[in-house]
mmCIF file of C-alpha atoms in Angstrom:
data_model
loop_
_atom_site.group_PDB
_atom_site.id
_atom_site.type_symbol
_atom_site.label_atom_id
_atom_site.label_comp_id
_atom_site.label_asym_id
_atom_site.label_seq_id
_atom_site.Cartn_x
_atom_site.Cartn_y
_atom_site.Cartn_z
ATOM 1 C CA MET A 198 63.948 70.521 154.005
ATOM 2 C CA GLN A 199 66.205 67.660 152.628
ATOM 3 C CA SER A 200 69.633 68.478 151.638
ATOM 4 C CA ILE A 201 72.463 66.515 149.478
ATOM 5 C CA PRO A 202 75.223 65.607 151.089
ATOM 6 C CA THR A 203 78.980 65.662 150.566
ATOM 7 C CA ILE A 204 80.725 62.349 151.027
ATOM 8 C CA ASP A 205 84.486 61.207 150.693
ATOM 9 C CA ILE A 206 84.171 57.854 149.631
ATOM 10 C CA SER A 207 88.127 57.151 149.529
ATOM 11 C CA PRO A 208 87.619 55.039 153.219
ATOM 12 C CA LEU A 209 85.702 52.517 151.243
ATOM 13 C CA LYS A 210 88.615 51.347 149.412
ATOM 14 C CA ASP A 211 90.268 49.781 152.739
ATOM 15 C CA THR A 212 87.727 47.983 154.783
ATOM 16 C CA ALA A 213 90.181 48.598 157.501
ATOM 17 C CA HIS A 214 90.192 52.056 157.197
ATOM 18 C CA PRO A 215 88.913 53.996 160.477
ATOM 19 C CA ASP A 216 86.316 55.852 158.655
ATOM 20 C CA HIS A 217 85.080 52.906 156.704
ATOM 21 C CA ASP A 218 82.096 51.833 158.366
ATOM 22 C CA ALA A 219 81.214 55.580 159.134
ATOM 23 C CA THR A 220 81.211 56.098 155.302
ATOM 24 C CA VAL A 221 79.235 53.170 154.816
ATOM 25 C CA GLN A 222 76.382 54.642 157.044
ATOM 26 C CA ARG A 223 76.511 58.372 155.562
ATOM 27 C CA ILE A 224 76.252 56.699 152.123
ATOM 28 C CA LEU A 225 73.119 54.787 153.460
ATOM 29 C CA ASP A 226 71.570 57.657 155.326
ATOM 30 C CA ALA A 227 71.766 59.805 151.907
ATOM 31 C CA CYS A 228 70.221 56.942 149.967
ATOM 32 C CA THR A 229 67.326 56.415 152.081
ATOM 33 C CA ASP A 230 66.401 60.049 152.720
ATOM 34 C CA ILE A 231 66.654 61.954 149.486
ATOM 35 C CA GLY A 232 68.410 59.288 147.206
ATOM 36 C CA PHE A 233 71.231 61.791 146.255
ATOM 37 C CA LEU A 234 74.527 62.508 147.090
ATOM 38 C CA SER A 235 77.800 64.477 145.868
ATOM 39 C CA ILE A 236 81.079 62.129 146.278
ATOM 40 C CA THR A 237 84.613 62.973 146.434
ATOM 41 C CA GLY A 238 87.689 60.621 147.010
ATOM 42 C CA THR A 239 86.622 58.964 143.881
ATOM 43 C CA GLY A 240 90.190 58.487 142.197
ATOM 44 C CA VAL A 241 88.916 60.230 138.952
ATOM 45 C CA SER A 242 91.318 63.223 138.237
ATOM 46 C CA PRO A 243 89.797 66.327 136.844
ATOM 47 C CA ASP A 244 91.851 66.297 133.677
ATOM 48 C CA THR A 245 89.909 62.735 132.900
ATOM 49 C CA VAL A 246 86.810 64.579 133.118
ATOM 50 C CA ASN A 247 87.872 67.752 131.327
ATOM 51 C CA GLN A 248 89.378 65.587 128.321
ATOM 52 C CA VAL A 249 85.816 63.736 128.282
ATOM 53 C CA ARG A 250 84.064 67.181 128.319
ATOM 54 C CA ALA A 251 86.234 68.022 125.295
ATOM 55 C CA LYS A 252 85.181 65.063 123.608
ATOM 56 C CA THR A 253 81.530 65.549 124.106
ATOM 57 C CA ARG A 254 81.456 69.111 122.956
ATOM 58 C CA ALA A 255 83.446 68.084 119.773
ATOM 59 C CA ILE A 256 80.900 65.132 118.922
ATOM 60 C CA PHE A 257 78.133 68.071 119.198
ATOM 61 C CA ASP A 258 80.102 70.354 116.685
ATOM 62 C CA ILE A 259 80.147 67.847 114.064
ATOM 63 C CA ASP A 260 78.060 69.097 110.987
ATOM 64 C CA GLU A 261 74.404 68.315 111.172
ATOM 65 C CA GLN A 262 74.051 65.794 108.179
ATOM 66 C CA SER A 263 76.984 63.758 109.789
ATOM 67 C CA LYS A 264 75.407 63.748 113.023
ATOM 68 C CA TRP A 265 71.879 62.510 111.405
ATOM 69 C CA ASP A 266 74.003 59.863 109.299
ATOM 70 C CA GLN A 267 74.802 58.611 112.929
ATOM 71 C CA ALA A 268 71.252 58.695 114.146
ATOM 72 C CA ILE A 269 69.921 56.071 116.567
ATOM 73 C CA THR A 270 67.553 53.605 115.064
ATOM 74 C CA ARG A 271 64.854 51.287 116.455
ATOM 75 C CA ASP A 272 67.206 48.373 115.667
ATOM 76 C CA ASN A 273 70.223 49.738 117.051
ATOM 77 C CA TYR A 274 69.684 52.642 119.900
ATOM 78 C CA ARG A 275 73.326 53.804 119.628
ATOM 79 C CA GLY A 276 74.282 57.121 118.395
ATOM 80 C CA TYR A 277 72.887 60.559 117.859
ATOM 81 C CA ILE A 278 69.519 61.665 119.433
ATOM 82 C CA PRO A 279 68.250 64.432 117.688
ATOM 83 C CA MET A 280 67.092 67.982 119.677
ATOM 84 C CA GLY A 281 63.653 67.508 120.526
ATOM 85 C CA PHE A 282 63.205 63.814 120.063
ATOM 86 C CA PHE A 283 62.041 63.040 123.659
ATOM 87 C CA THR A 284 58.873 64.282 125.256
ATOM 88 C CA PRO A 285 57.556 63.138 128.773
ATOM 89 C CA ASN A 286 56.276 59.665 128.541
ATOM 90 C CA ASP A 287 52.553 60.718 129.465
ATOM 91 C CA GLY A 288 52.583 62.683 126.468
ATOM 92 C CA SER A 289 52.292 66.034 128.282
ATOM 93 C CA GLY A 290 54.481 69.093 128.125
ATOM 94 C CA LYS A 291 57.095 70.362 125.294
ATOM 95 C CA ALA A 292 59.840 68.153 123.909
ATOM 96 C CA ASP A 293 63.077 67.879 126.042
ATOM 97 C CA LYS A 294 65.608 70.793 124.862
ATOM 98 C CA TYR A 295 68.880 68.635 123.829
ATOM 99 C CA GLU A 296 70.576 66.706 121.830
ATOM 100 C CA GLY A 297 72.089 63.448 122.850
ATOM 101 C CA TYR A 298 74.659 60.991 121.807
ATOM 102 C CA LYS A 299 73.871 57.143 123.286
ATOM 103 C CA LEU A 300 76.577 54.488 123.810
ATOM 104 C CA HIS A 301 76.316 51.242 125.569
ATOM 105 C CA PHE A 302 78.363 48.701 127.170
ATOM 106 C CA GLU A 303 80.808 48.142 124.503
ATOM 107 C CA VAL A 304 81.232 44.576 122.984
ATOM 108 C CA SER A 305 82.602 42.967 119.959
ATOM 109 C CA GLU A 306 80.252 42.098 116.723
ATOM 110 C CA ASP A 307 81.277 38.354 117.698
ATOM 111 C CA HIS A 308 80.781 38.680 121.485
ATOM 112 C CA PRO A 309 78.975 35.271 122.901
ATOM 113 C CA VAL A 310 76.479 37.321 124.738
ATOM 114 C CA ARG A 311 74.831 38.630 121.519
ATOM 115 C CA ASP A 312 73.489 35.342 121.321
ATOM 116 C CA ASP A 313 71.785 35.502 123.908
ATOM 117 C CA CYS A 314 70.727 39.097 123.988
ATOM 118 C CA ALA A 315 70.666 41.270 120.920
ATOM 119 C CA LEU A 316 70.490 44.583 122.617
ATOM 120 C CA TYR A 317 74.331 44.122 123.101
ATOM 121 C CA GLY A 318 77.242 45.219 120.238
ATOM 122 C CA PRO A 319 79.631 47.557 119.617
ATOM 123 C CA ASN A 320 79.021 51.579 119.715
ATOM 124 C CA LEU A 321 79.329 54.016 116.781
ATOM 125 C CA TRP A 322 82.195 55.998 117.448
ATOM 126 C CA PRO A 323 82.191 59.375 115.051
ATOM 127 C CA ALA A 324 85.205 59.327 112.823
ATOM 128 C CA GLU A 325 84.980 63.277 113.139
ATOM 129 C CA VAL A 326 86.302 63.127 116.822
ATOM 130 C CA PRO A 327 89.652 61.181 116.973
ATOM 131 C CA GLY A 328 90.396 59.484 120.243
ATOM 132 C CA ALA A 329 86.639 59.918 121.761
ATOM 133 C CA GLN A 330 86.560 56.241 121.957
ATOM 134 C CA ASP A 331 89.596 55.710 124.083
ATOM 135 C CA VAL A 332 88.935 58.916 126.290
ATOM 136 C CA ILE A 333 85.510 57.588 127.147
ATOM 137 C CA LEU A 334 85.876 54.330 127.538
ATOM 138 C CA GLU A 335 88.702 54.858 130.071
ATOM 139 C CA TYR A 336 86.489 57.119 131.902
ATOM 140 C CA TRP A 337 83.793 54.690 131.945
ATOM 141 C CA SER A 338 86.130 52.012 133.248
ATOM 142 C CA GLN A 339 87.080 54.437 135.922
ATOM 143 C CA LEU A 340 83.380 55.218 136.852
ATOM 144 C CA ASP A 341 82.597 51.126 136.666
ATOM 145 C CA HIS A 342 85.070 50.756 139.845
ATOM 146 C CA VAL A 343 83.380 53.803 141.648
ATOM 147 C CA ALA A 344 80.125 52.175 141.122
ATOM 148 C CA GLU A 345 81.576 49.040 142.828
ATOM 149 C CA LEU A 346 82.405 50.808 145.658
ATOM 150 C CA LEU A 347 79.136 52.502 146.127
ATOM 151 C CA LEU A 348 77.686 48.806 145.648
ATOM 152 C CA GLY A 349 79.341 47.310 147.881
ATOM 153 C CA ALA A 350 79.055 49.936 150.710
ATOM 154 C CA LEU A 351 74.992 49.767 150.058
ATOM 155 C CA GLU A 352 75.493 45.705 150.394
ATOM 156 C CA ILE A 353 76.794 46.320 153.885
ATOM 157 C CA GLY A 354 74.545 48.996 154.636
ATOM 158 C CA LEU A 355 71.524 47.272 153.953
ATOM 159 C CA GLY A 356 72.608 44.084 155.551
ATOM 160 C CA LEU A 357 72.639 41.807 152.227
ATOM 161 C CA LYS A 358 74.975 38.990 151.439
ATOM 162 C CA PRO A 359 78.190 40.190 149.960
ATOM 163 C CA ASN A 360 78.437 40.714 146.066
ATOM 164 C CA VAL A 361 74.801 39.959 145.876
ATOM 165 C CA LEU A 362 74.485 43.331 143.604
ATOM 166 C CA LYS A 363 78.015 43.354 142.836
ATOM 167 C CA ALA A 364 78.301 40.055 141.170
ATOM 168 C CA ALA A 365 74.810 41.546 138.801
ATOM 169 C CA PHE A 366 77.149 43.931 136.832
ATOM 170 C CA ALA A 367 78.946 41.169 135.380
ATOM 171 C CA THR A 368 78.642 42.021 131.129
ATOM 172 C CA PRO A 369 75.863 44.406 132.112
ATOM 173 C CA MET A 370 73.532 46.870 130.104
ATOM 174 C CA THR A 371 75.588 49.935 131.486
ATOM 175 C CA ASN A 372 75.192 52.833 129.561
ATOM 176 C CA MET A 373 75.957 56.603 128.528
ATOM 177 C CA THR A 374 74.417 59.635 127.244
ATOM 178 C CA LEU A 375 76.396 62.405 125.985
ATOM 179 C CA LEU A 376 74.036 65.630 126.256
ATOM 180 C CA HIS A 377 74.122 69.106 125.046
ATOM 181 C CA TYR A 378 71.448 71.747 126.206
ATOM 182 C CA PRO A 379 71.488 74.928 124.409
ATOM 183 C CA PRO A 380 70.423 77.861 126.834
ATOM 184 C CA GLN A 381 66.880 78.253 127.698
ATOM 185 C CA ALA A 382 65.429 81.993 127.464
ATOM 186 C CA PRO A 383 64.454 83.051 131.013
ATOM 187 C CA ASP A 384 60.762 83.110 130.102
ATOM 188 C CA GLU A 385 60.995 79.901 128.342
ATOM 189 C CA GLU A 386 58.488 76.953 129.294
ATOM 190 C CA GLY A 387 59.678 73.857 129.264
ATOM 191 C CA PHE A 388 62.721 71.816 130.388
ATOM 192 C CA GLY A 389 66.367 70.498 129.373
ATOM 193 C CA ILE A 390 64.872 67.345 130.672
ATOM 194 C CA HIS A 391 61.656 67.042 132.098
ATOM 195 C CA PRO A 392 61.167 65.682 135.865
ATOM 196 C CA HIS A 393 61.779 62.032 136.129
ATOM 197 C CA LYS A 394 63.394 59.156 138.241
ATOM 198 C CA ASP A 395 65.835 57.006 137.091
ATOM 199 C CA THR A 396 64.846 53.846 135.951
ATOM 200 C CA ASP A 397 68.551 52.126 136.194
ATOM 201 C CA ALA A 398 70.372 50.863 139.623
ATOM 202 C CA LEU A 399 72.717 53.842 140.024
ATOM 203 C CA THR A 400 73.734 57.122 138.284
ATOM 204 C CA ILE A 401 77.020 58.826 138.453
ATOM 205 C CA ILE A 402 77.380 62.366 136.873
ATOM 206 C CA ALA A 403 80.267 64.856 136.552
ATOM 207 C CA PRO A 404 78.431 68.365 137.137
ATOM 208 C CA ASP A 405 78.818 70.504 134.374
ATOM 209 C CA PRO A 406 79.917 74.291 135.631
ATOM 210 C CA VAL A 407 76.917 76.045 134.447
ATOM 211 C CA GLY A 408 74.737 74.239 136.767
ATOM 212 C CA GLY A 409 70.960 73.558 135.724
ATOM 213 C CA LEU A 410 70.525 69.958 137.471
ATOM 214 C CA GLU A 411 67.719 70.238 140.174
ATOM 215 C CA VAL A 412 66.469 67.675 142.649
ATOM 216 C CA GLN A 413 63.172 67.083 144.170
ATOM 217 C CA THR A 414 62.769 67.212 148.344
ATOM 218 C CA ARG A 415 59.805 65.262 149.519
ATOM 219 C CA ASP A 416 58.252 68.417 150.429
ATOM 220 C CA GLY A 417 57.884 68.943 146.522
ATOM 221 C CA GLY A 418 60.523 72.073 146.513
ATOM 222 C CA TRP A 419 63.495 71.714 144.215
ATOM 223 C CA ILE A 420 67.431 72.145 145.225
ATOM 224 C CA THR A 421 70.526 72.041 143.383
ATOM 225 C CA PRO A 422 73.281 69.705 144.501
ATOM 226 C CA ASN A 423 75.895 71.495 145.943
ATOM 227 C CA CYS A 424 79.097 69.406 144.396
ATOM 228 C CA PRO A 425 82.639 70.356 145.161
ATOM 229 C CA PRO A 426 84.864 70.795 142.272
ATOM 230 C CA GLY A 427 86.404 67.445 140.916
ATOM 231 C CA GLY A 428 83.568 65.634 142.716
ATOM 232 C CA PHE A 429 80.550 63.784 141.438
ATOM 233 C CA VAL A 430 76.664 63.848 141.816
ATOM 234 C CA VAL A 431 75.158 60.239 142.486
ATOM 235 C CA ASN A 432 71.341 59.438 142.363
ATOM 236 C CA ILE A 433 69.394 56.097 143.510
ATOM 237 C CA GLY A 434 67.349 54.597 140.370
ATOM 238 C CA ASP A 435 64.586 52.496 140.251
ATOM 239 C CA MET A 436 66.377 49.228 139.820
ATOM 240 C CA LEU A 437 68.272 49.599 143.419
ATOM 241 C CA GLU A 438 64.987 50.778 144.940
ATOM 242 C CA LEU A 439 63.230 47.642 143.919
ATOM 243 C CA TRP A 440 66.047 45.711 145.299
ATOM 244 C CA SER A 441 65.892 47.147 148.550
ATOM 245 C CA GLY A 442 62.157 47.087 148.692
ATOM 246 C CA GLY A 443 61.484 50.713 148.739
ATOM 247 C CA GLN A 444 64.101 51.364 151.702
ATOM 248 C CA LEU A 445 66.699 53.439 148.820
ATOM 249 C CA LYS A 446 65.067 56.189 147.239
ATOM 250 C CA SER A 447 64.472 56.959 143.467
ATOM 251 C CA THR A 448 64.039 60.636 143.416
ATOM 252 C CA PRO A 449 62.638 62.929 140.610
ATOM 253 C CA HIS A 450 65.338 65.316 138.865
ATOM 254 C CA ARG A 451 65.225 68.125 136.033
ATOM 255 C CA VAL A 452 67.684 70.003 134.072
ATOM 256 C CA VAL A 453 66.559 73.809 133.397
ATOM 257 C CA ASN A 454 69.572 75.565 131.702
ATOM 258 C CA LYS A 455 69.025 79.373 131.964
ATOM 259 C CA SER A 456 72.456 79.956 132.527
ATOM 260 C CA GLY A 457 72.699 81.778 129.285
ATOM 261 C CA LYS A 458 75.524 79.364 128.167
ATOM 262 C CA GLU A 459 75.810 75.789 126.369
ATOM 263 C CA ARG A 460 75.735 72.818 129.130
ATOM 264 C CA TYR A 461 77.545 69.401 128.289
ATOM 265 C CA SER A 462 77.248 66.503 130.483
ATOM 266 C CA PHE A 463 78.010 62.662 130.137
ATOM 267 C CA PRO A 464 75.712 60.526 132.705
ATOM 268 C CA TYR A 465 76.721 57.198 133.323
ATOM 269 C CA PHE A 466 74.146 54.415 134.012
ATOM 270 C CA ALA A 467 74.571 51.373 135.871
ATOM 271 C CA VAL A 468 72.387 48.792 134.760
ATOM 272 C CA PRO A 469 72.825 44.771 135.814
ATOM 273 C CA ARG A 470 73.294 42.192 133.097
ATOM 274 C CA HIS A 471 70.655 41.240 130.656
ATOM 275 C CA ASP A 472 69.429 38.075 132.341
ATOM 276 C CA VAL A 473 69.063 39.821 135.898
ATOM 277 C CA VAL A 474 65.726 40.048 137.529
ATOM 278 C CA VAL A 475 65.370 42.721 140.029
ATOM 279 C CA GLU A 476 63.135 42.130 142.861
ATOM 280 C CA PRO A 477 63.302 42.793 146.684
ATOM 281 C CA LEU A 478 66.002 41.473 148.674
ATOM 282 C CA LEU A 479 64.820 42.751 151.681
ATOM 283 C CA PRO A 480 60.964 42.659 152.974
ATOM 284 C CA PRO A 481 59.376 45.816 151.428
ATOM 285 C CA LEU A 482 58.173 48.775 153.082
ATOM 286 C CA PRO A 483 54.612 49.025 154.132
ATOM 287 C CA GLY A 484 52.952 50.048 150.666
ATOM 288 C CA PHE A 485 56.033 49.363 148.386
ATOM 289 C CA ASP A 486 54.226 46.733 146.161
ATOM 290 C CA ARG A 487 55.807 46.625 142.640
ATOM 291 C CA PRO A 488 56.373 43.663 140.197
ATOM 292 C CA SER A 489 60.146 42.174 139.748
ATOM 293 C CA VAL A 490 61.808 43.514 136.463
ATOM 294 C CA HIS A 491 63.836 41.325 133.770
ATOM 295 C CA CYS A 492 66.624 43.806 133.114
ATOM 296 C CA GLY A 493 66.649 42.780 129.324
ATOM 297 C CA HIS A 494 63.187 42.970 128.662
ATOM 298 C CA TRP A 495 63.022 46.604 130.565
ATOM 299 C CA SER A 496 65.727 47.898 128.974
ATOM 300 C CA ALA A 497 64.465 47.108 125.715
ATOM 301 C CA GLU A 498 61.154 48.460 126.587
ATOM 302 C CA ILE A 499 62.591 51.712 127.763
ATOM 303 C CA TRP A 500 64.241 52.051 124.349
ATOM 304 C CA ARG A 501 61.492 51.041 122.417
ATOM 305 C CA THR A 502 58.888 53.595 123.933
ATOM 306 C CA ASN A 503 61.376 56.518 123.800
ATOM 307 C CA TRP A 504 60.085 56.680 120.120
ATOM 308 C CA PRO A 505 57.012 59.270 120.248
ATOM 309 C CA ASP A 506 54.660 56.732 118.312
ATOM 310 C CA GLU A 507 55.444 53.607 120.662
ATOM 311 C CA ASN A 508 53.444 53.068 123.988
ATOM 312 C CA ALA A 509 54.004 51.046 127.160
ATOM 313 C CA THR A 510 52.039 47.870 126.790
ATOM 314 C CA VAL A 511 50.554 45.289 129.834
ATOM 315 C CA ASP A 512 53.436 43.352 130.160
ATOM 316 C CA THR A 513 55.919 46.349 130.696
ATOM 317 C CA PRO A 514 56.122 46.729 134.907
ATOM 318 C CA GLU A 515 56.447 50.472 135.736
ATOM 319 C CA LEU A 516 59.169 51.123 138.399
ATOM 320 C CA GLY A 517 57.659 54.226 139.641
ATOM 321 C CA THR A 518 58.824 56.773 137.196
ATOM 322 C CA LEU A 519 55.583 58.506 136.540
ATOM 323 C CA ILE A 520 55.725 61.485 138.524
ATOM 324 C CA SER A 521 52.753 62.618 140.284
#
């Protein structure tokens, strides 16, 4: 059975470190095997994570009417996501049992990138939670650095040109979702989040102490990442799988919160710049045949088709997110 390794990534910060190359290889092995790894040595302090968790909890403690006043819209996918809004993309199963708050790469109203792509813009920051913007954006900035280290390691491990991946994340479409999962009854059907693959390039998450994240192994079983305190769970998304021609693995995962406690989470999703076209940079593995993906178009389609009455169209390529 596959397992999820824990890797100290601090040697990546210095190419002359005696463990640098071995660390790159361990990361590559994990990403080509199960597509998940736990990481330590990031430089992100537990206190920073605790501050973000406290702000996340406070955002969901806002009164219901105020949350609804900040809800996402079809024209601006930022803000509050109501409980039960999302269901599996194929229409099967019950609605996912969580509420969320969506944040995107922060740009001002007059930022020039908005002339090229209307998906960019400022976030909604709830006035009821002072300091949330500063705390979360500082954490976000630190995770940008962690993502850059990991992308650089994958460039080396896959034998790609230097910066070919990292350069795609200038003015990116990276986003975060703050999440609140109420406890599910022991005999309750459905999921906090149903089994799915991530459509981004790379996901980084600070595990909630109550647990609930489960990862599918190649034999169809489910395992829980054994992430040490202060560590992070990282997984490959469909875009990196596509860039690698199928060598890196985007793996199904789900959330089931049967802990009896409230669960809070705030995953970081690394997504390239709006005009980047993701296509294999290496010869695809046998049987790996997927269309290229325009990041702006794909992102717009993901957000559009999250609405229950919207469906994907023939011009929306599928990156492998359907779970068989």
